[in-house]
Amino acid sequence: MGSGLTSDAGRPLAMLSFAVNHALTGLDPWWLKATSLVMHAVNAVLVAVLVRQLFAHTAPSLGSPSVLTVAAWLTALAWAAHPIHASTVAYAVQRMEIGAAMGMLLSLLAYMQFRHRLLAGRRAWPYLLLATLAWAAGLGFKESAAVAPVLALLIEWLCFRFRARGGSTDYRIVAAFFFGALAAAMTFVLVVVPLTSQAAYAPRTFDALERTSTQFPVLSHYLALILWPAPDTFRFYYDNFPVSLTPWHDARTTMATFAILALVGSSWSARRRWPLLAFGIAWFFACHAITSSPIPLELAFEHRNYLATLGPLLILANAVAILTKRLHGDARMAIGAALVLTLAILGVLQAATWGEQGRLALTLENRAPTSARAAYGFATHMFNISGGDRTSPAWSLGMETLRRATDLPSASPLIPQAIIVLSARGGEPLPEGTWPHFRKLLLQRPIGPEGIESLYAVVQCRIANLCRYNDAELLSTVLEVVRANPGNATVRTMYANVAWNVLDDRELAIRMQREALSLSGGGAPAALGLAEFLLASGDSENSEEGQRILESLRRQPSGNRKNAQAITALECQYEFAGQTVRCSPAPEQPLRSTSKNQTP
């Protein structure tokens, strides 16, 4: 549960769910996806229950209770089958988003029950506790669940109007939301504002203003996907999404900005006459309150609309109900079912695209020809199906795709890295200028996750003696990256590994790893790396220091199971375990002084 690397909190419940999958069925992706699909189906039921209650509070005049129930289930089916969710359900790691939404939906339903019982004069506090626990569970899957109180505020406004049992204002509810808003404001100042600094945005190709400005066309694009879900509009990769310098950067951005502001104004204007319209608009924007804020996330992802999609669908459902109000009940049901069936067919097409790896790679590359990530994914698939046969058409197509992607504006260091590694492993000459282009992409901004991954792959391939290329080019690349990122511990560790395994300079390697340990603030992975270097050096003083580091790591209460296993393996390998450590049989591949302790 503590092994997640996607955030500071670790998303423990998401990792626990993956651990259960792994314990029962290993790494079989079928079961990973089946679990996500079951969770998605449960969420659809929760959506149906929530929508039914919303209709009962806001649109009772649109039909009998049975009609409203059918309308709620059709809305939930439309939400569940919408093609925008295909990538969320089929991409196993997005179970984090699904689990967060499940926690939010349970929390909102519990809150509504709490308010119903409070208005009825019955014991209500257990449901408030349940709402809090469900919210905490959602946060255990992903931080996006933090918007649940905002959604609860919308439900309070739409359904209960802050009323007490006698019809007067319940100032306890008002005070709770008021102090909650103060806490949110403090969190924004203390947590979000520091994330808008230049240093926080250093690995990105945009700053806080540019990201915030780009969210206007991003949100407009999301709405277009929801309201007009044509198959070729779902690109999945958005690394090539145009960045807007200001909210009025160009005609496209200006139109999107005015459209979003008009929607917000419409929500406020319609709050009394058409409350469900106002609610649907506010729901959509509330669900994007975190992912479209100034924090340094990537610009766009389709899965961010998982719960937000419900807002526009509520508006459409309400519009259909109003327009068909004078029709017979069977006719209204047939019209609603036809609309949902159309949406479901589009969802089936999108799911079929995700159901076969080759089809998905080709489709995404065709839908986003200027996306370097889409090109990289397609090239990777071509290499896989070639079976390593460099004479096959698939291999040639993959290499040609990579070469074409190097010139794309969205190209990342992953592209030249793949060319370097694949060419070196096959003993083929590199295309001219590949190393300089690799360095250019690594150095164009402070190194980020893709740069770390790329440099690690190149270094590790050489250390493992799988790649034979010009070591002078490798050393030059690593040194330039170290100079450009003097405060990055992982980069310093990679230099230490090059010094040890390529330059055969053990003193330099140990010195660099000491610097990495200092830069990491004494982090366990860097300490393990230093201990491994010291133990492998053959020097008695170094060996004693390495043992002291491992003993210190063992005493740390925050050490996790992975660190404990690494410590035991090192102690056993260098034969000073004593009686307190039970050593398992030696591994076929002994631990080496490589970057594995710093794997990104």
XYZ file of C-alpha atoms in Angstrom:
600
model
C 0.000 0.000 0.000
C 2.936 2.321 0.562
C 4.711 1.529 -2.679
C 2.927 4.009 -4.947
C 5.188 6.471 -6.737
C 2.533 8.627 -8.413
C 2.171 11.143 -5.594
C 3.407 12.043 -2.117
C 0.405 10.302 -0.555
C 1.075 7.131 -2.565
C -2.601 6.356 -3.354
C -2.595 3.376 -0.981
C -6.029 1.912 -1.763
C -5.314 1.889 -5.490
C -2.039 0.078 -4.833
C -3.834 -2.325 -2.490
C -6.338 -3.186 -5.219
C -3.480 -3.899 -7.642
C -1.799 -6.012 -4.971
C -4.950 -8.105 -4.561
C -5.105 -8.611 -8.326
C -1.465 -9.652 -8.371
C -1.873 -12.027 -5.454
C -4.819 -13.781 -7.103
C -4.028 -13.718 -10.826
C -0.494 -12.379 -11.232
C 0.080 -9.827 -13.968
C -2.624 -11.148 -16.286
C -4.036 -7.907 -17.760
C -7.434 -9.511 -18.361
C -8.145 -9.603 -14.635
C -6.793 -6.108 -14.075
C -9.195 -4.762 -16.676
C -12.082 -6.958 -15.509
C -11.707 -5.536 -11.994
C -11.821 -1.995 -13.345
C -14.875 -2.869 -15.428
C -16.721 -4.249 -12.387
C -15.890 -1.094 -10.431
C -17.148 0.983 -13.362
C -20.426 -0.985 -13.353
C -20.819 -0.373 -9.613
C -20.256 3.326 -10.222
C -22.982 3.272 -12.886
C -25.456 1.937 -10.307
C -24.385 4.644 -7.843
C -24.843 7.272 -10.565
C -28.362 5.959 -11.253
C -29.302 6.228 -7.568
C -27.818 9.728 -7.336
C -29.526 10.969 -10.507
C -32.863 9.534 -9.369
C -32.674 11.577 -6.194
C -31.610 14.697 -8.090
C -34.601 14.317 -10.433
C -36.939 13.826 -7.491
C -35.765 17.091 -5.938
C -35.526 19.260 -9.046
C -37.788 17.880 -11.770
C -40.795 16.126 -10.191
C -43.148 17.746 -12.685
C -41.456 16.038 -15.642
C -43.198 12.751 -15.033
C -44.381 10.130 -12.568
C -41.935 8.461 -10.160
C -41.620 5.514 -12.540
C -40.784 7.846 -15.446
C -38.153 9.602 -13.357
C -36.684 6.233 -12.381
C -36.420 5.165 -16.021
C -34.885 8.537 -16.905
C -32.322 8.145 -14.126
C -31.286 4.673 -15.309
C -31.069 5.811 -18.929
C -28.860 8.703 -17.831
C -26.661 6.319 -15.856
C -26.431 3.947 -18.838
C -25.490 6.861 -21.091
C -22.793 7.838 -18.619
C -21.477 4.273 -18.283
C -21.419 3.573 -22.034
C -19.992 6.926 -23.113
C -16.922 6.349 -25.313
C -14.913 8.926 -23.363
C -14.641 6.324 -20.579
C -13.165 3.563 -22.773
C -9.573 4.571 -22.062
C -10.273 5.067 -18.351
C -11.672 1.559 -17.934
C -9.289 -0.215 -20.313
C -6.109 1.516 -19.126
C -5.446 -0.426 -15.940
C -3.746 2.321 -13.941
C -6.808 4.560 -14.295
C -8.502 2.362 -11.727
C -7.226 5.162 -9.513
C -9.718 7.533 -11.144
C -12.522 4.951 -11.003
C -11.889 4.229 -7.317
C -11.760 7.926 -6.466
C -15.116 8.429 -8.208
C -16.605 5.482 -6.316
C -15.579 7.049 -3.024
C -17.060 10.401 -4.058
C -20.366 8.885 -5.198
C -20.750 6.897 -1.979
C -19.888 10.004 0.015
C -22.478 12.119 -1.815
C -25.200 9.493 -1.408
C -24.400 9.190 2.288
C -24.535 12.975 2.614
C -27.969 13.077 0.977
C -29.202 10.400 3.372
C -27.742 12.408 6.254
C -29.710 15.479 5.165
C -32.932 13.516 4.635
C -32.722 12.061 8.131
C -31.780 15.418 9.616
C -34.852 17.016 8.055
C -36.993 14.146 9.318
C -35.706 14.563 12.868
C -34.080 11.130 12.896
C -30.584 10.090 13.951
C -28.374 11.344 11.137
C -24.765 11.516 12.348
C -23.837 7.917 11.302
C -24.448 8.883 7.681
C -22.271 11.972 8.034
C -19.539 9.707 9.391
C -20.111 7.317 6.492
C -19.841 10.223 4.028
C -16.521 11.230 5.589
C -15.142 7.683 5.488
C -16.223 7.210 1.870
C -14.533 10.488 0.968
C -11.342 9.318 2.691
C -11.532 6.064 0.713
C -11.802 8.035 -2.514
C -8.729 10.034 -1.535
C -6.973 6.714 -0.938
C -7.393 5.993 -4.639
C -6.531 9.449 -5.992
C -6.341 13.074 -4.881
C -9.003 14.083 -7.393
C -11.565 12.965 -4.779
C -10.764 16.188 -2.930
C -13.543 17.909 -4.913
C -16.248 15.846 -3.157
C -17.133 18.626 -0.655
C -17.673 21.017 -3.577
C -20.057 18.529 -5.170
C -21.790 18.111 -1.808
C -22.225 21.894 -1.676
C -23.865 21.809 -5.122
C -26.223 19.052 -3.966
C -27.011 20.996 -0.802
C -27.881 24.066 -2.865
C -29.920 22.122 -5.448
C -31.812 19.727 -3.199
C -31.919 21.042 0.357
C -31.333 24.806 0.143
C -29.606 24.796 3.559
C -32.992 24.220 5.228
C -33.595 22.965 8.747
C -36.495 20.728 9.752
C -38.950 23.586 10.277
C -38.134 25.257 6.964
C -35.796 27.887 8.367
C -32.104 28.121 7.498
C -29.917 25.497 9.163
C -26.975 27.604 10.248
C -25.010 24.505 11.275
C -24.904 23.439 7.628
C -24.081 26.973 6.517
C -21.264 27.195 9.065
C -19.873 23.793 8.073
C -19.587 24.773 4.431
C -18.286 28.235 5.356
C -15.432 26.842 7.419
C -14.857 24.212 4.769
C -14.454 27.008 2.220
C -11.965 28.734 4.522
C -9.993 25.498 4.826
C -10.025 25.134 1.036
C -8.772 28.705 0.648
C -5.961 28.072 3.124
C -5.046 24.878 1.303
C -4.938 26.790 -1.959
C -2.589 29.390 -0.481
C -0.349 26.910 1.324
C -0.314 24.048 -1.201
C -1.409 25.219 -4.645
C 0.275 28.637 -4.797
C 3.775 27.212 -4.116
C 3.179 24.757 -6.962
C 2.840 27.631 -9.408
C 6.455 28.703 -8.943
C 8.958 28.677 -11.756
C 10.878 25.865 -10.072
C 7.780 23.660 -9.834
C 7.106 24.172 -13.543
C 10.743 23.683 -14.546
C 10.255 20.247 -16.193
C 7.222 21.486 -18.157
C 7.147 23.273 -21.498
C 4.719 25.854 -20.086
C 4.321 27.973 -16.962
C 1.386 28.461 -14.586
C -0.224 31.265 -16.622
C 0.111 29.311 -19.852
C -1.331 26.164 -18.296
C -4.283 28.049 -16.836
C -4.895 29.859 -20.127
C -4.739 26.586 -22.068
C -7.414 25.083 -19.833
C -10.069 27.199 -21.583
C -9.584 25.373 -24.928
C -8.960 22.123 -23.039
C -12.318 22.336 -21.242
C -14.007 23.296 -24.511
C -12.443 20.228 -26.117
C -13.706 18.047 -23.274
C -17.240 19.368 -23.748
C -17.018 18.666 -27.480
C -15.945 15.078 -26.731
C -18.895 14.594 -24.388
C -21.542 16.212 -26.574
C -20.240 15.013 -29.964
C -18.388 11.736 -29.293
C -17.226 10.950 -32.825
C -14.710 8.061 -32.737
C -11.845 9.958 -34.376
C -11.940 12.741 -31.752
C -10.644 10.539 -28.918
C -6.883 10.920 -29.235
C -5.714 9.777 -25.777
C -2.321 11.458 -26.340
C -2.324 15.234 -25.818
C 1.399 16.011 -25.720
C 0.869 18.098 -28.879
C -2.024 20.180 -27.510
C -1.327 23.847 -28.441
C -0.243 25.967 -25.480
C -2.012 29.308 -25.005
C 0.186 32.074 -23.610
C -2.799 34.069 -22.302
C -6.597 33.566 -22.236
C -6.766 35.717 -25.375
C -3.641 34.297 -27.040
C -5.326 33.640 -30.398
C -8.800 33.373 -31.910
C -9.176 29.751 -30.802
C -8.268 30.495 -27.195
C -10.337 33.684 -27.084
C -13.448 31.891 -28.361
C -12.936 29.079 -25.859
C -12.480 31.575 -23.023
C -15.677 33.440 -23.885
C -17.553 30.125 -24.265
C -16.470 28.921 -20.823
C -17.254 32.269 -19.190
C -20.652 32.295 -20.938
C -21.412 28.844 -19.528
C -20.491 29.975 -16.033
C -22.704 33.044 -16.454
C -25.542 30.888 -17.782
C -25.283 28.628 -14.767
C -25.670 31.578 -12.434
C -28.538 33.093 -14.433
C -30.438 29.804 -14.673
C -30.091 28.824 -11.036
C -33.723 29.652 -10.176
C -35.678 28.931 -13.354
C -33.686 25.894 -14.545
C -31.789 24.628 -11.495
C -30.778 21.333 -13.093
C -29.131 23.211 -15.978
C -27.185 25.325 -13.499
C -26.311 22.230 -11.492
C -25.023 20.307 -14.538
C -22.766 23.169 -15.632
C -21.451 23.700 -12.106
C -20.900 19.936 -11.671
C -18.720 19.785 -14.801
C -16.494 22.667 -13.739
C -16.324 21.528 -10.108
C -15.014 18.124 -11.201
C -12.198 19.939 -13.043
C -11.402 22.281 -10.143
C -8.124 20.465 -9.424
C -7.005 19.218 -12.829
C -7.675 22.565 -14.529
C -6.094 24.655 -11.781
C -2.628 26.284 -11.979
C -0.843 23.245 -10.491
C 1.836 21.781 -12.817
C -0.047 18.796 -14.217
C -0.014 17.841 -17.892
C -2.407 19.862 -20.014
C -5.117 17.319 -20.851
C -6.237 13.741 -20.267
C -9.557 12.148 -21.206
C -9.847 10.273 -17.908
C -10.217 13.577 -16.056
C -13.793 13.642 -17.354
C -14.801 10.389 -15.658
C -17.218 11.966 -13.171
C -17.408 15.349 -14.920
C -19.243 13.752 -17.882
C -22.334 13.394 -15.713
C -22.915 17.167 -15.670
C -23.528 17.647 -19.431
C -25.502 14.384 -19.561
C -27.825 15.645 -16.817
C -28.460 18.767 -18.882
C -29.211 16.673 -21.983
C -31.481 14.338 -20.014
C -33.406 17.275 -18.605
C -33.704 18.847 -22.071
C -35.025 15.603 -23.591
C -37.516 15.252 -20.728
C -38.805 18.793 -21.273
C -39.024 18.466 -25.063
C -40.882 15.131 -24.881
C -43.112 16.018 -21.942
C -46.305 16.027 -24.030
C -45.584 12.629 -25.627
C -46.849 9.271 -24.436
C -44.686 7.537 -21.865
C -43.730 4.725 -24.258
C -42.643 7.244 -26.886
C -40.540 9.136 -24.360
C -38.910 5.901 -23.281
C -38.227 4.896 -26.894
C -36.599 8.255 -27.685
C -34.436 8.091 -24.571
C -33.453 4.481 -25.249
C -32.548 5.306 -28.872
C -30.241 8.102 -27.746
C -28.560 5.872 -25.183
C -28.229 3.044 -27.720
C -26.525 5.400 -30.175
C -24.083 6.453 -27.496
C -23.505 2.822 -26.534
C -22.680 1.873 -30.138
C -20.046 4.596 -30.198
C -18.780 3.270 -26.881
C -18.525 -0.239 -28.323
C -16.480 1.078 -31.250
C -14.110 2.865 -28.911
C -13.846 -0.184 -26.650
C -13.093 -2.369 -29.675
C -10.261 -0.028 -30.572
C -8.807 -0.487 -27.090
C -9.420 -4.234 -27.243
C -6.522 -5.051 -29.589
C -3.046 -3.644 -29.141
C -2.113 -3.271 -32.775
C -5.406 -1.639 -33.706
C -5.043 0.774 -30.792
C -1.459 1.761 -31.673
C -2.306 2.365 -35.321
C -5.543 4.223 -34.527
C -3.971 6.564 -31.994
C -1.065 7.319 -34.348
C -3.518 8.119 -37.158
C -5.715 10.279 -34.923
C -2.761 12.320 -33.637
C -0.093 12.368 -36.371
C 1.763 15.237 -34.657
C 1.941 13.457 -31.283
C 5.393 12.094 -30.484
C 3.899 9.817 -27.821
C 1.491 8.289 -30.315
C 4.368 7.718 -32.743
C 6.488 6.188 -29.974
C 3.644 3.841 -28.999
C 3.099 2.726 -32.603
C 6.833 2.201 -33.160
C 7.063 0.151 -29.958
C 4.269 -2.114 -31.162
C 5.971 -2.567 -34.519
C 9.187 -3.635 -32.790
C 7.257 -6.083 -30.622
C 5.497 -7.806 -33.501
C 8.743 -7.969 -35.493
C 10.077 -10.395 -32.901
C 13.444 -8.675 -33.058
C 13.868 -9.454 -36.749
C 15.552 -6.342 -38.122
C 14.834 -7.426 -41.687
C 11.067 -7.507 -41.187
C 8.795 -4.762 -42.575
C 7.432 -4.149 -39.065
C 10.904 -3.310 -37.738
C 11.601 -0.977 -40.644
C 8.238 0.747 -40.165
C 8.963 1.202 -36.467
C 12.364 2.771 -37.107
C 10.965 5.014 -39.812
C 8.209 6.145 -37.433
C 10.810 7.035 -34.797
C 12.908 8.977 -37.307
C 9.840 10.918 -38.422
C 8.888 11.637 -34.806
C 12.280 13.197 -34.025
C 11.258 16.277 -36.028
C 7.877 16.731 -34.345
C 7.477 19.800 -32.094
C 6.231 17.508 -29.320
C 9.252 15.168 -29.553
C 10.673 14.069 -26.205
C 14.045 12.470 -25.355
C 12.328 9.065 -25.536
C 12.455 9.205 -29.345
C 16.236 9.564 -29.904
C 16.847 7.318 -26.889
C 14.946 4.512 -28.596
C 16.905 5.028 -31.810
C 20.225 4.986 -29.916
C 19.449 1.843 -27.924
C 17.880 -0.142 -30.772
C 20.662 0.736 -33.206
C 23.400 -0.033 -30.675
C 21.911 -3.386 -29.703
C 21.815 -4.388 -33.351
C 25.257 -3.071 -34.179
C 23.801 -0.650 -36.710
C 25.186 2.844 -37.349
C 23.258 5.711 -35.804
C 21.580 8.255 -38.050
C 23.744 11.357 -38.154
C 23.028 13.864 -35.427
C 21.151 11.467 -33.108
C 23.381 12.043 -30.054
C 23.345 15.862 -30.402
C 19.570 15.784 -30.837
C 19.256 13.565 -27.756
C 21.306 16.050 -25.727
C 19.308 18.986 -27.077
C 16.020 17.456 -25.934
C 17.480 16.519 -22.542
C 18.830 20.029 -21.992
C 15.986 22.177 -23.293
C 14.544 22.383 -19.760
C 15.264 20.942 -16.277
C 15.049 17.193 -16.596
C 11.644 15.613 -15.977
C 10.265 12.058 -15.838
C 10.639 11.365 -19.570
C 14.199 12.701 -19.569
C 15.126 10.593 -16.536
C 13.616 7.505 -18.141
C 15.418 8.156 -21.416
C 18.848 8.756 -19.906
C 18.428 5.767 -17.588
C 17.659 3.490 -20.546
C 20.764 4.598 -22.439
C 23.044 4.306 -19.400
C 21.644 0.982 -18.262
C 21.931 -0.588 -21.704
C 25.648 0.262 -21.736
C 26.238 -0.918 -18.152
C 24.543 -4.245 -18.895
C 26.818 -4.647 -21.954
C 23.797 -4.876 -24.223
C 24.703 -1.723 -26.143
C 27.945 -0.832 -27.831
C 28.211 2.810 -28.710
C 30.686 5.658 -28.478
C 31.383 6.014 -24.753
C 32.626 9.556 -25.329
C 29.136 10.503 -26.558
C 27.560 8.813 -23.541
C 29.897 10.523 -21.082
C 29.410 13.902 -22.749
C 25.623 13.479 -22.540
C 25.663 12.499 -18.868
C 28.037 15.303 -17.900
C 25.979 17.951 -19.682
C 22.807 16.725 -18.001
C 24.554 16.779 -14.594
C 25.741 20.360 -15.175
C 22.276 21.449 -16.281
C 20.592 19.768 -13.272
C 22.971 20.293 -10.340
C 20.297 19.592 -7.757
C 18.971 16.322 -9.187
C 19.996 13.286 -7.106
C 18.874 10.696 -9.655
C 20.998 12.234 -12.414
C 24.001 12.270 -10.051
C 23.451 8.578 -9.327
C 23.442 7.795 -13.042
C 26.775 9.617 -13.369
C 28.096 7.550 -10.445
C 27.092 4.368 -12.230
C 28.790 5.471 -15.435
C 31.929 6.257 -13.428
C 31.899 2.816 -11.797
C 30.865 0.617 -14.708
C 32.140 2.470 -17.782
C 35.055 4.642 -16.640
C 36.166 2.143 -13.948
C 36.734 5.086 -11.597
C 35.503 3.836 -8.242
C 36.610 6.883 -6.290
C 34.633 9.186 -8.590
C 31.611 6.886 -8.399
C 31.582 6.914 -4.599
C 32.047 10.697 -4.509
C 29.168 11.232 -6.935
C 26.913 8.902 -4.960
C 27.724 10.789 -1.766
C 26.591 13.941 -3.527
C 23.436 12.136 -4.669
C 22.724 11.142 -1.073
C 23.164 14.738 0.062
C 20.941 16.064 -2.729
C 18.201 13.538 -1.887
C 18.142 14.670 1.738
C 19.365 11.308 2.976
C 16.772 9.285 1.100
C 16.858 5.519 1.453
C 17.336 4.705 -2.272
C 20.399 6.952 -2.522
C 21.750 5.557 0.748
C 21.331 2.001 -0.545
C 23.188 2.954 -3.706
C 26.088 4.406 -1.702
C 26.193 1.355 0.549
C 26.379 -0.920 -2.464
C 29.285 1.045 -3.947
C 31.135 1.051 -0.632
C 30.654 -2.670 -0.045
C 31.729 -3.541 -3.576
C 34.856 -1.365 -3.443
C 36.932 -3.990 -1.605
C 38.256 -1.399 0.852
C 37.822 -2.322 4.512
C 37.008 1.217 5.651
C 34.458 1.610 2.901
C 32.958 -1.778 3.771
C 32.564 -0.770 7.415
C 30.881 2.475 6.372
C 28.569 0.547 4.064
C 27.591 -1.745 6.919
C 26.872 1.246 9.152
C 24.623 2.742 6.458
C 22.641 -0.490 6.170
C 22.317 -0.784 9.953
C 21.080 2.814 10.088
C 18.529 2.112 7.347
C 17.268 -0.934 9.238
C 16.604 1.211 12.296
C 14.535 3.727 10.382
C 10.832 3.282 11.264
C 9.742 4.602 7.865
C 11.586 1.944 5.884
C 9.302 -0.030 3.581
C 9.378 -3.676 2.598
C 11.236 -3.036 -0.660
C 14.072 -1.260 1.170
C 14.228 -4.043 3.774
C 14.576 -6.669 1.048
C 17.349 -4.677 -0.635
C 19.209 -4.301 2.674
C 18.974 -8.034 3.364
C 20.170 -8.873 -0.128
C 23.230 -6.643 0.259
C 24.028 -8.039 3.707
C 23.794 -11.566 2.405
C 25.794 -10.831 -0.745
C 28.695 -9.363 1.212
C 28.526 -12.002 3.993
C 28.167 -9.993 7.158
C 24.584 -10.874 7.964
C 25.356 -12.580 11.271
C 22.620 -14.400 13.139
C 19.907 -11.777 12.796
C 19.380 -12.107 9.047
C 18.045 -15.158 7.254
C 19.621 -15.291 3.815
C 17.760 -16.873 0.938
C 19.647 -18.692 -1.831
C 21.841 -16.376 -3.868
C 20.058 -14.916 -6.887
C 21.081 -15.994 -10.352
C 21.940 -12.369 -11.165
C 23.837 -10.853 -8.174
C 23.195 -7.269 -7.291
C 25.412 -4.904 -9.245
C 26.294 -1.283 -8.722
C 23.825 0.025 -11.250
C 21.009 2.539 -11.210
C 18.375 0.032 -10.177
C 18.074 1.596 -6.729
C 17.108 4.839 -8.488
C 14.744 3.410 -11.096
C 12.357 6.208 -12.115
